[in-house]
mmCIF file with all atom_site columns, C-alpha atoms in Angstrom:
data_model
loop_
_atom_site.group_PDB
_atom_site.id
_atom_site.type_symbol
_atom_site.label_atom_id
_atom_site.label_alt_id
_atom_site.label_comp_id
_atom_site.label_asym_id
_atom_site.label_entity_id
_atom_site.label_seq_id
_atom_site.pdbx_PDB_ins_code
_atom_site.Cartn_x
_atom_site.Cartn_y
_atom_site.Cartn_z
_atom_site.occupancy
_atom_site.B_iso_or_equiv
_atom_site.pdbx_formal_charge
_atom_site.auth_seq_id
_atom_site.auth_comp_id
_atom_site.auth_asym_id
_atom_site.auth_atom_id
_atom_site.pdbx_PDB_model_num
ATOM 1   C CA . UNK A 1 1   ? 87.973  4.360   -7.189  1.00 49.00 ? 29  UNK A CA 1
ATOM 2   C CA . UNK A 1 2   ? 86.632  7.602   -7.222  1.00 46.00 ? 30  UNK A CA 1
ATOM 3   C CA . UNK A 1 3   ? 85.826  9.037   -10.886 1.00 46.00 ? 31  UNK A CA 1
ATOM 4   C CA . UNK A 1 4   ? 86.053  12.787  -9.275  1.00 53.00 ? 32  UNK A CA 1
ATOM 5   C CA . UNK A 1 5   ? 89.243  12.652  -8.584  1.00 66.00 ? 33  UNK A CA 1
ATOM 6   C CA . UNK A 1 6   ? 91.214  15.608  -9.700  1.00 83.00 ? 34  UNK A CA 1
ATOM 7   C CA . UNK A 1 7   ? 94.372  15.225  -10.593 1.00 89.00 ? 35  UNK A CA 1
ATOM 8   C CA . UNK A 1 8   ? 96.937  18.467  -10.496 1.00 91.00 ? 36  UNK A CA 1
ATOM 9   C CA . UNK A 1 9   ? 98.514  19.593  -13.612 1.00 90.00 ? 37  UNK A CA 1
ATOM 10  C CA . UNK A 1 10  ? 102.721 19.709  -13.969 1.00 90.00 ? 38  UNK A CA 1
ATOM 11  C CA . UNK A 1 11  ? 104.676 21.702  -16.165 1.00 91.00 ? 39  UNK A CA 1
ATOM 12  C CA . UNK A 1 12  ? 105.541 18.135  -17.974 1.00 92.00 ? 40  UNK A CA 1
ATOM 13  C CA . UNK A 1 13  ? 103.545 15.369  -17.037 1.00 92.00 ? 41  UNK A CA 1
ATOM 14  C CA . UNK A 1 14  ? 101.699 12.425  -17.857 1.00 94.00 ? 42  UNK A CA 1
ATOM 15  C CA . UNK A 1 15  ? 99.544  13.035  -21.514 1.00 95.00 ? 43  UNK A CA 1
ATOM 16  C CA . UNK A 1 16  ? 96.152  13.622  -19.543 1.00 94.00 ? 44  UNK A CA 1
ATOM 17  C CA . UNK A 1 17  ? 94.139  12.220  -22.539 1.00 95.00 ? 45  UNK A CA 1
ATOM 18  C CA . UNK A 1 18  ? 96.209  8.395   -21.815 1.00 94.00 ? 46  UNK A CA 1
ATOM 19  C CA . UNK A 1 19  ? 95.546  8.967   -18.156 1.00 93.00 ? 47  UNK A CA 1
ATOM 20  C CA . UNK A 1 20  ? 91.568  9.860   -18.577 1.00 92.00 ? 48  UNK A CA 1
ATOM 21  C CA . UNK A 1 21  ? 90.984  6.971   -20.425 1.00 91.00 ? 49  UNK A CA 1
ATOM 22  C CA . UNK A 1 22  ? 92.920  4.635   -18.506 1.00 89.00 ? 50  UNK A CA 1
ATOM 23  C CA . UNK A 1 23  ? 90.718  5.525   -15.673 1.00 88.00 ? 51  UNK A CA 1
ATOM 24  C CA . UNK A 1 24  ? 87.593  5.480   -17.310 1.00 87.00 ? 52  UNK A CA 1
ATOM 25  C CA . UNK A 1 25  ? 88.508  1.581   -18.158 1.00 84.00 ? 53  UNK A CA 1
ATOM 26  C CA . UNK A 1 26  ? 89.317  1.383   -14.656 1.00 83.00 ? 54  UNK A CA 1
ATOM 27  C CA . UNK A 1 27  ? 85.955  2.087   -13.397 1.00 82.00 ? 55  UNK A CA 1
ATOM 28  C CA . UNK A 1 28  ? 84.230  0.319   -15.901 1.00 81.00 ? 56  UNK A CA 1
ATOM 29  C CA . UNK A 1 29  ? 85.927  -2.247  -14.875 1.00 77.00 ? 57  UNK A CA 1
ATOM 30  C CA . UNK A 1 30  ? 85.217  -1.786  -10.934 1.00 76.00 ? 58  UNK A CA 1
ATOM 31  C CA . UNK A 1 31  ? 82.109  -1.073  -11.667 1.00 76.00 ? 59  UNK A CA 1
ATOM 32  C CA . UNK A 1 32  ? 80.512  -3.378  -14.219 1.00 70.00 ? 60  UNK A CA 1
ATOM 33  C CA . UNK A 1 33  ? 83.097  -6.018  -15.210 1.00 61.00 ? 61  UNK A CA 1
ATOM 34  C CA . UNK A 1 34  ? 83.457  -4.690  -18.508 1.00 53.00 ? 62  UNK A CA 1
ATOM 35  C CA . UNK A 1 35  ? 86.874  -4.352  -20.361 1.00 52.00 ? 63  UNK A CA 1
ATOM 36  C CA . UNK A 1 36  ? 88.349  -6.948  -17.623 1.00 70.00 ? 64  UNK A CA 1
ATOM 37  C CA . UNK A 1 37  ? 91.355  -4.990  -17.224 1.00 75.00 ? 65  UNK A CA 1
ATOM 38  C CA . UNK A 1 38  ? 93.729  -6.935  -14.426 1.00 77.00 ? 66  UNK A CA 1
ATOM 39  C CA . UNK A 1 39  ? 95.945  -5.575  -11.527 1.00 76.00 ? 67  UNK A CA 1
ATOM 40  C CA . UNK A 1 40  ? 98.650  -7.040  -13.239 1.00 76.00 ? 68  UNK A CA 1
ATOM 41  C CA . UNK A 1 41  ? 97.821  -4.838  -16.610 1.00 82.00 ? 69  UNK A CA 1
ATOM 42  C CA . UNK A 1 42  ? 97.600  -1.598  -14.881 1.00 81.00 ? 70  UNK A CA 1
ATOM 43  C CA . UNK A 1 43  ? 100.852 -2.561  -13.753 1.00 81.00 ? 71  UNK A CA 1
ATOM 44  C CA . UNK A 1 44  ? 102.462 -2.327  -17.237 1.00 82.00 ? 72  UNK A CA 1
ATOM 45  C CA . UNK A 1 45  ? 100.878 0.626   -18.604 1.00 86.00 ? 73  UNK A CA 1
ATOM 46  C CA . UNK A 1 46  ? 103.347 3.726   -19.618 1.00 90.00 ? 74  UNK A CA 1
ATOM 47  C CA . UNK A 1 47  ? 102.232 7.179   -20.631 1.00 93.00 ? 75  UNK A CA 1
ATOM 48  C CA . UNK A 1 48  ? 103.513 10.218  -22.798 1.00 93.00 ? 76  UNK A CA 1
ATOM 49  C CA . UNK A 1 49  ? 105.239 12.515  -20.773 1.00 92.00 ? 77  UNK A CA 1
ATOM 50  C CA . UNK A 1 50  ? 104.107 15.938  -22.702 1.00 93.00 ? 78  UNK A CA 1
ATOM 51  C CA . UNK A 1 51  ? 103.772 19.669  -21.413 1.00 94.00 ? 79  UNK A CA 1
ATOM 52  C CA . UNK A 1 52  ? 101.070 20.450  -19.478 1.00 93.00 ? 80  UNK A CA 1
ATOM 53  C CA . UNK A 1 53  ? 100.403 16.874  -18.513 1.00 93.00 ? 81  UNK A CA 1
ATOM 54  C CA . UNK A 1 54  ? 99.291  15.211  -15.200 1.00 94.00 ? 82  UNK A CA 1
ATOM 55  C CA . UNK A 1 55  ? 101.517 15.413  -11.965 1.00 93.00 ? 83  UNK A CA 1
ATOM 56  C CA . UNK A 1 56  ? 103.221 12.176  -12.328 1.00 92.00 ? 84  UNK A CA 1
ATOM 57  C CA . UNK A 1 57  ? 103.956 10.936  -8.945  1.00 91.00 ? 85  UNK A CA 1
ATOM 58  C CA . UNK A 1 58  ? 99.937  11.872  -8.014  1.00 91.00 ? 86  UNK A CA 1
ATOM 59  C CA . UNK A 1 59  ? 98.840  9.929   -11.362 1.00 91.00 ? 87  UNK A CA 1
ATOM 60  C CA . UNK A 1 60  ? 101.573 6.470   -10.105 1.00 90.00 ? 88  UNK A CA 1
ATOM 61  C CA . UNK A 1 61  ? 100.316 6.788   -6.560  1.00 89.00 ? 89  UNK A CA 1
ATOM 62  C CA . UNK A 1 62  ? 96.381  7.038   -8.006  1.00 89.00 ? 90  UNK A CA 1
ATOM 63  C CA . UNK A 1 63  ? 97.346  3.667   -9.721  1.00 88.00 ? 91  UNK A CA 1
ATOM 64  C CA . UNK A 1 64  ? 98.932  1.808   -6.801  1.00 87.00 ? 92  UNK A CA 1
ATOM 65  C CA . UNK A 1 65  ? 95.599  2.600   -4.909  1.00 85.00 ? 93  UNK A CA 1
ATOM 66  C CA . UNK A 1 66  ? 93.698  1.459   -8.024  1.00 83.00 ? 94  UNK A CA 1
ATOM 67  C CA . UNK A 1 67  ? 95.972  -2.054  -8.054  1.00 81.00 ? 95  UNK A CA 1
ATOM 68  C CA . UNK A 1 68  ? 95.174  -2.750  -4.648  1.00 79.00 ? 96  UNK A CA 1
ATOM 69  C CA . UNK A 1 69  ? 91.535  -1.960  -5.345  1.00 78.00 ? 97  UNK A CA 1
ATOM 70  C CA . UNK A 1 70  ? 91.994  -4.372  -8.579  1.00 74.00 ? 98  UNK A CA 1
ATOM 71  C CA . UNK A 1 71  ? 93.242  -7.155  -6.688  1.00 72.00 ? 99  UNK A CA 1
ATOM 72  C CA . UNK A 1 72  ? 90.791  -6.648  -3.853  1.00 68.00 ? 100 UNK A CA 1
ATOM 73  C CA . UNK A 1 73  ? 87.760  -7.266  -6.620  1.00 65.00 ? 101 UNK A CA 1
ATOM 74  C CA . UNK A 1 74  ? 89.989  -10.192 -8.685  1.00 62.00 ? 102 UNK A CA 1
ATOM 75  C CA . UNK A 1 75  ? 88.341  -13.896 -7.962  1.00 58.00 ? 103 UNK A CA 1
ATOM 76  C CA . UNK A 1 76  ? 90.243  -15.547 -4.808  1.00 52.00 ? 104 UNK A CA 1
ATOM 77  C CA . UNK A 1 77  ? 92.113  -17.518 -6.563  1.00 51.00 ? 105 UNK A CA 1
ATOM 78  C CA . UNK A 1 78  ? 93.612  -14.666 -8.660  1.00 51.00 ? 106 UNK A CA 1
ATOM 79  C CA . UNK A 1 79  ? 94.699  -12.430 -5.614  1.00 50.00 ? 107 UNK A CA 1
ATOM 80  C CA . UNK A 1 80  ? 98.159  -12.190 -4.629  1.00 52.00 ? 108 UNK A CA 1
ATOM 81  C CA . UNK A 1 81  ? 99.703  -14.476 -2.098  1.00 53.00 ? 109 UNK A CA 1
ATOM 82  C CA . UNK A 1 82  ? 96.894  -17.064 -2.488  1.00 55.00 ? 110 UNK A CA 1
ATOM 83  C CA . UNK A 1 83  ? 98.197  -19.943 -4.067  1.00 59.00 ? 111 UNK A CA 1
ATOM 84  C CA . UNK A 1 84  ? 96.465  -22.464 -6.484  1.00 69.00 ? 112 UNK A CA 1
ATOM 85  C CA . UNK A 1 85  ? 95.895  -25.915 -4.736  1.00 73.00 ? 113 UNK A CA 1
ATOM 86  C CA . UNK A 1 86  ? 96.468  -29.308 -5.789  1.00 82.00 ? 114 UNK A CA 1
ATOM 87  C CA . UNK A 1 87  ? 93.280  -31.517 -6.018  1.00 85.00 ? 115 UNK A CA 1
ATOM 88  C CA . UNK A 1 88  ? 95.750  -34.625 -4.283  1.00 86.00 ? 116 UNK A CA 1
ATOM 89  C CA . UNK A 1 89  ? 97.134  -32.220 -1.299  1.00 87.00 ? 117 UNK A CA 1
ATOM 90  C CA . UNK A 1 90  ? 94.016  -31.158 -0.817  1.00 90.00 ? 118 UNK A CA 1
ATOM 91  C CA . UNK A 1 91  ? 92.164  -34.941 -0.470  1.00 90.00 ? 119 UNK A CA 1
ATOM 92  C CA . UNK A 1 92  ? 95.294  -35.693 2.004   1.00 90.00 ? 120 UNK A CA 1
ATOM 93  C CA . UNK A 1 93  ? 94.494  -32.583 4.020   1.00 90.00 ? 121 UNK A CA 1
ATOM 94  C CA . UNK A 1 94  ? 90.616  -33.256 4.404   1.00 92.00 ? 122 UNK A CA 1
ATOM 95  C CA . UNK A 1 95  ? 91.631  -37.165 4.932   1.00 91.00 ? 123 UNK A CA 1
ATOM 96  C CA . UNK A 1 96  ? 93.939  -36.252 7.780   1.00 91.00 ? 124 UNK A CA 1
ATOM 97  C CA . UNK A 1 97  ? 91.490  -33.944 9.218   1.00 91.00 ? 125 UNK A CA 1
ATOM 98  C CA . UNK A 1 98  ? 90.819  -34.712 13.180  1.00 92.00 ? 126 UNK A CA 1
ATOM 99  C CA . UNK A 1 99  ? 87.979  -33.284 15.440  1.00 92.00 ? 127 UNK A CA 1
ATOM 100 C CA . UNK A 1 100 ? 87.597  -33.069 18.580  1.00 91.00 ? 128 UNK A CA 1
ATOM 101 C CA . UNK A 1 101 ? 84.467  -34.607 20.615  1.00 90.00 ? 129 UNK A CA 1
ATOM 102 C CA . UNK A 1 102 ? 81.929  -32.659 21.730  1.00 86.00 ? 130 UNK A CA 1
ATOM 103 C CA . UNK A 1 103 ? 82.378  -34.664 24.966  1.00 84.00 ? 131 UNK A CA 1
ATOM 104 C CA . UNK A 1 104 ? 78.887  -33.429 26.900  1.00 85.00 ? 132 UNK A CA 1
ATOM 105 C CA . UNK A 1 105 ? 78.043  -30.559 24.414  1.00 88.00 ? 133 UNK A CA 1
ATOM 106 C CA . UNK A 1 106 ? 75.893  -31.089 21.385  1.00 92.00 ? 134 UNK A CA 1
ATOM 107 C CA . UNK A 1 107 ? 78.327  -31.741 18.613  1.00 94.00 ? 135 UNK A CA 1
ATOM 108 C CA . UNK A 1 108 ? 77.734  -32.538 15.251  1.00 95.00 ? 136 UNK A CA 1
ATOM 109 C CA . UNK A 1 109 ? 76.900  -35.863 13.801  1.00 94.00 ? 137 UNK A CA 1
ATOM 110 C CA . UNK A 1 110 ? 80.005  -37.862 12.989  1.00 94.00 ? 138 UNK A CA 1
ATOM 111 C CA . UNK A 1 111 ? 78.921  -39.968 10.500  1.00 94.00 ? 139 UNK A CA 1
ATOM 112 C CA . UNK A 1 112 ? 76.858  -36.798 8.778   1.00 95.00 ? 140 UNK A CA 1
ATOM 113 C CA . UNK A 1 113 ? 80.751  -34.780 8.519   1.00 96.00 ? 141 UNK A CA 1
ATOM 114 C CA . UNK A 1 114 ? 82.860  -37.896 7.561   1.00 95.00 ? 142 UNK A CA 1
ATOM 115 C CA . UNK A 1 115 ? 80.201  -38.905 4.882   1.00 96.00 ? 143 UNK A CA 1
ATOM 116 C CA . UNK A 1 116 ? 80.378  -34.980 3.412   1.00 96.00 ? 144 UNK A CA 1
ATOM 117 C CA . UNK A 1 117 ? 84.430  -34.809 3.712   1.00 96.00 ? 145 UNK A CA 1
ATOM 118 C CA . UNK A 1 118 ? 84.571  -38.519 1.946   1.00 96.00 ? 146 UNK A CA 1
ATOM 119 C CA . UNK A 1 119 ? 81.837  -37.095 -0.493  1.00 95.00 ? 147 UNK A CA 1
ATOM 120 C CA . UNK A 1 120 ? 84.656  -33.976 -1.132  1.00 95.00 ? 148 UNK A CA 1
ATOM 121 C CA . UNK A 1 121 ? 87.514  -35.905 -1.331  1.00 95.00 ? 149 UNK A CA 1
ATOM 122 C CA . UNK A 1 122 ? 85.575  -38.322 -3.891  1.00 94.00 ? 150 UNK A CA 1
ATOM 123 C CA . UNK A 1 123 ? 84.551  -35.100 -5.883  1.00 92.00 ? 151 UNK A CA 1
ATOM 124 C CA . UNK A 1 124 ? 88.710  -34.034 -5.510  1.00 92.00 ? 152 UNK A CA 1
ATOM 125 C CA . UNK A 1 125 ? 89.633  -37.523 -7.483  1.00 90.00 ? 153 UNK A CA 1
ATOM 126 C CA . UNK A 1 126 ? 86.917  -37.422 -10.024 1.00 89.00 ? 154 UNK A CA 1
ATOM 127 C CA . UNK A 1 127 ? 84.715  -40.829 -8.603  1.00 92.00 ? 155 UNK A CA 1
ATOM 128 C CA . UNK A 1 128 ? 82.210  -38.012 -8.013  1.00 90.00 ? 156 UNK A CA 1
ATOM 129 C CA . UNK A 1 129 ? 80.543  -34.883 -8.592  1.00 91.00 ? 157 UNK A CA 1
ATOM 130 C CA . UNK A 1 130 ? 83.210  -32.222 -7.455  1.00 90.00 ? 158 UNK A CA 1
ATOM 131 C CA . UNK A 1 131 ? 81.705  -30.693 -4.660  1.00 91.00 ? 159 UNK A CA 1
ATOM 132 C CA . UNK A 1 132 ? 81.766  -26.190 -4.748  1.00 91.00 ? 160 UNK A CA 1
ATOM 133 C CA . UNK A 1 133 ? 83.128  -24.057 -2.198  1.00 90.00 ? 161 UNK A CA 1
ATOM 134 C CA . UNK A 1 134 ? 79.173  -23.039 -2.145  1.00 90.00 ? 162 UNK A CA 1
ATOM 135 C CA . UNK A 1 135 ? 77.803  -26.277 -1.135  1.00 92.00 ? 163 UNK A CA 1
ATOM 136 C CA . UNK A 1 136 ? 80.595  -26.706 1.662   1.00 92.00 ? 164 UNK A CA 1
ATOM 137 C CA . UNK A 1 137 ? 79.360  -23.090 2.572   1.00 91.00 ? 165 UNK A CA 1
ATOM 138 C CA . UNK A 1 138 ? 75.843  -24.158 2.571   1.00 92.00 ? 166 UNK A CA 1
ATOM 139 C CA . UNK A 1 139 ? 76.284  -27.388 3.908   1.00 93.00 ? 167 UNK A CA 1
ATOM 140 C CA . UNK A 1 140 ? 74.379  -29.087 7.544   1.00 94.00 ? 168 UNK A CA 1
ATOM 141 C CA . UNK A 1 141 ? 74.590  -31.435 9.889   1.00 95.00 ? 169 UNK A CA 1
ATOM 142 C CA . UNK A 1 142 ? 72.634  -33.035 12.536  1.00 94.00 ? 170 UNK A CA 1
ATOM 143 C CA . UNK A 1 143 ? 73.010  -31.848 15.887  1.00 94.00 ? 171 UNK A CA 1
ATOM 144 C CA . UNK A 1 144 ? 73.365  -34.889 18.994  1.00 93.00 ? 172 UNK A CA 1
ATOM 145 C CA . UNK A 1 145 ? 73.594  -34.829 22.450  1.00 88.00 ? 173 UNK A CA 1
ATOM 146 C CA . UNK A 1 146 ? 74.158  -38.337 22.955  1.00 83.00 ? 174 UNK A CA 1
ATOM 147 C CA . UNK A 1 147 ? 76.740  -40.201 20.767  1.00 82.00 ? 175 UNK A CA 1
ATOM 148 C CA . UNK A 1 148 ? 79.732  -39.636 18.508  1.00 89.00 ? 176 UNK A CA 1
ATOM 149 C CA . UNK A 1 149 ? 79.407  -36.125 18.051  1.00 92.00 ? 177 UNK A CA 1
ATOM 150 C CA . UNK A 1 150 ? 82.561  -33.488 16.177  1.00 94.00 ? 178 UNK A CA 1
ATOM 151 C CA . UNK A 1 151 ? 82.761  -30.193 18.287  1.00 92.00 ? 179 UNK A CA 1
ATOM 152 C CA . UNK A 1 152 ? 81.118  -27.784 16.097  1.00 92.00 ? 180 UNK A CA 1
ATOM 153 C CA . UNK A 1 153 ? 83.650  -24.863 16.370  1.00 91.00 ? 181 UNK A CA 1
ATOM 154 C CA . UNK A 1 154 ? 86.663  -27.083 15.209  1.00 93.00 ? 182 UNK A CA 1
ATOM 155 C CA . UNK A 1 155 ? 84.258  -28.422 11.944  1.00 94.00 ? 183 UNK A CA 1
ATOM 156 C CA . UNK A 1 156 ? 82.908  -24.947 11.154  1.00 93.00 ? 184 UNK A CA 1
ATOM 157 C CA . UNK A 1 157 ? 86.469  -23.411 11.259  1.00 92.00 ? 185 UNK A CA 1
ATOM 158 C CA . UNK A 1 158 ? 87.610  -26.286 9.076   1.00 93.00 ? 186 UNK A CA 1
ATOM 159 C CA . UNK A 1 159 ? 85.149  -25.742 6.753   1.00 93.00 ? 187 UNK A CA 1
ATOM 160 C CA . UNK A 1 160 ? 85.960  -22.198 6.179   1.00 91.00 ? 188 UNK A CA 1
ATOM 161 C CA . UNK A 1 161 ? 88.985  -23.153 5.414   1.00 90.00 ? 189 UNK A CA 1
ATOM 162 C CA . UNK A 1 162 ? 87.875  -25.905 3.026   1.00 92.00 ? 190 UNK A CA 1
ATOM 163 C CA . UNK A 1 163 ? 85.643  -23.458 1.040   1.00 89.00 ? 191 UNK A CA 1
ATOM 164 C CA . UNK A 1 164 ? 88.682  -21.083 0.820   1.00 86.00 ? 192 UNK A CA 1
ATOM 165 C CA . UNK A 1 165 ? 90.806  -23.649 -0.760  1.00 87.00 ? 193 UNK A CA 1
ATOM 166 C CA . UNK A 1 166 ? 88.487  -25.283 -3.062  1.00 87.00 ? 194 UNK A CA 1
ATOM 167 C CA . UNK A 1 167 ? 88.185  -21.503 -4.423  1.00 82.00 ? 195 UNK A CA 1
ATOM 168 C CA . UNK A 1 168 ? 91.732  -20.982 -4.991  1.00 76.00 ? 196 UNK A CA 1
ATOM 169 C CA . UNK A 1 169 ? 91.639  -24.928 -7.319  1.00 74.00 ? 197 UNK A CA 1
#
């Protein structure tokens, strides 16, 4: 959000003193973190309507941009239209995974990726550390030419998708 933004002045309009401050805890929160204020927050504020105020549709479409902007910064599993995931349909996904073979390419080590995904899905049911979306990130396997090998395009796509929903738990 920009903190210059001018805002044009209405005959009646929003009480500029509500709006000023609203915005300051808006960047403070954009900014630093501080004063957590959510998307869902901004959504419910109401101002004053006094003389001299604030246009009011420029202030309500300064705070649609800001919600967006809000939800943008919000952890993954807080944005809109992510949903939270089940620890058990998420073991059942990684459990029915399938990879292709790497056929004649150099693929990734099959036992090195089922040993990781069992080490998730034991993490999932609590027999285990829970693994973090950062160590599936961060996570490598041995490369072979010859042998059971997982074509690396299909496991690193998977895994993207892995991280993503062990973010939104």
């Amino acid at each position: 959000m920009k903190t210059e933004t001018r805002l044009p002045v209405a005959l009646r309009g929003y009480d500029r003193a509500q709006v000023d401050a609203l915005l300051e805890r808006v960047e403070a929160t954009l900014r630093h973190g501080r004063w957590g204020l959510t998307a869902d927050e901004l959504r419910g504020i109401r101002f004053d309507v006094v003389l001299r105020g604030y246009e009011q549709r420029a202030v309500d479409e300064l705070l649609q941009e800001t919600i967006r902007e809000l939800q943008a910064a919000a952890p993954i599993g807080r944005r809109p239209g992510r949903p939270r995931v089940h620890a058990g349909w998420l073991a059942g996904w990684i459990q029915n995974a399938r990879f292709a073979s790497a056929g004649i390419r150099t693929g990734y080590d099959v036992r090195d990726v089922d040993l990781f995904l069992d080490r998730v899905v034991a993490g999932l049911r609590g027999l285990a550390p829970p693994v973090t979306p950062r160590d599936v990130r961060e996570c490598r396997f041995r490369s072979v030419r010859i042998g059971p090998g997982y074509d690396e395009g299909e496991v690193d796509r998977f895994l993207v998708q892995l991280a993503a929903a062990l973010e939104r738990r």
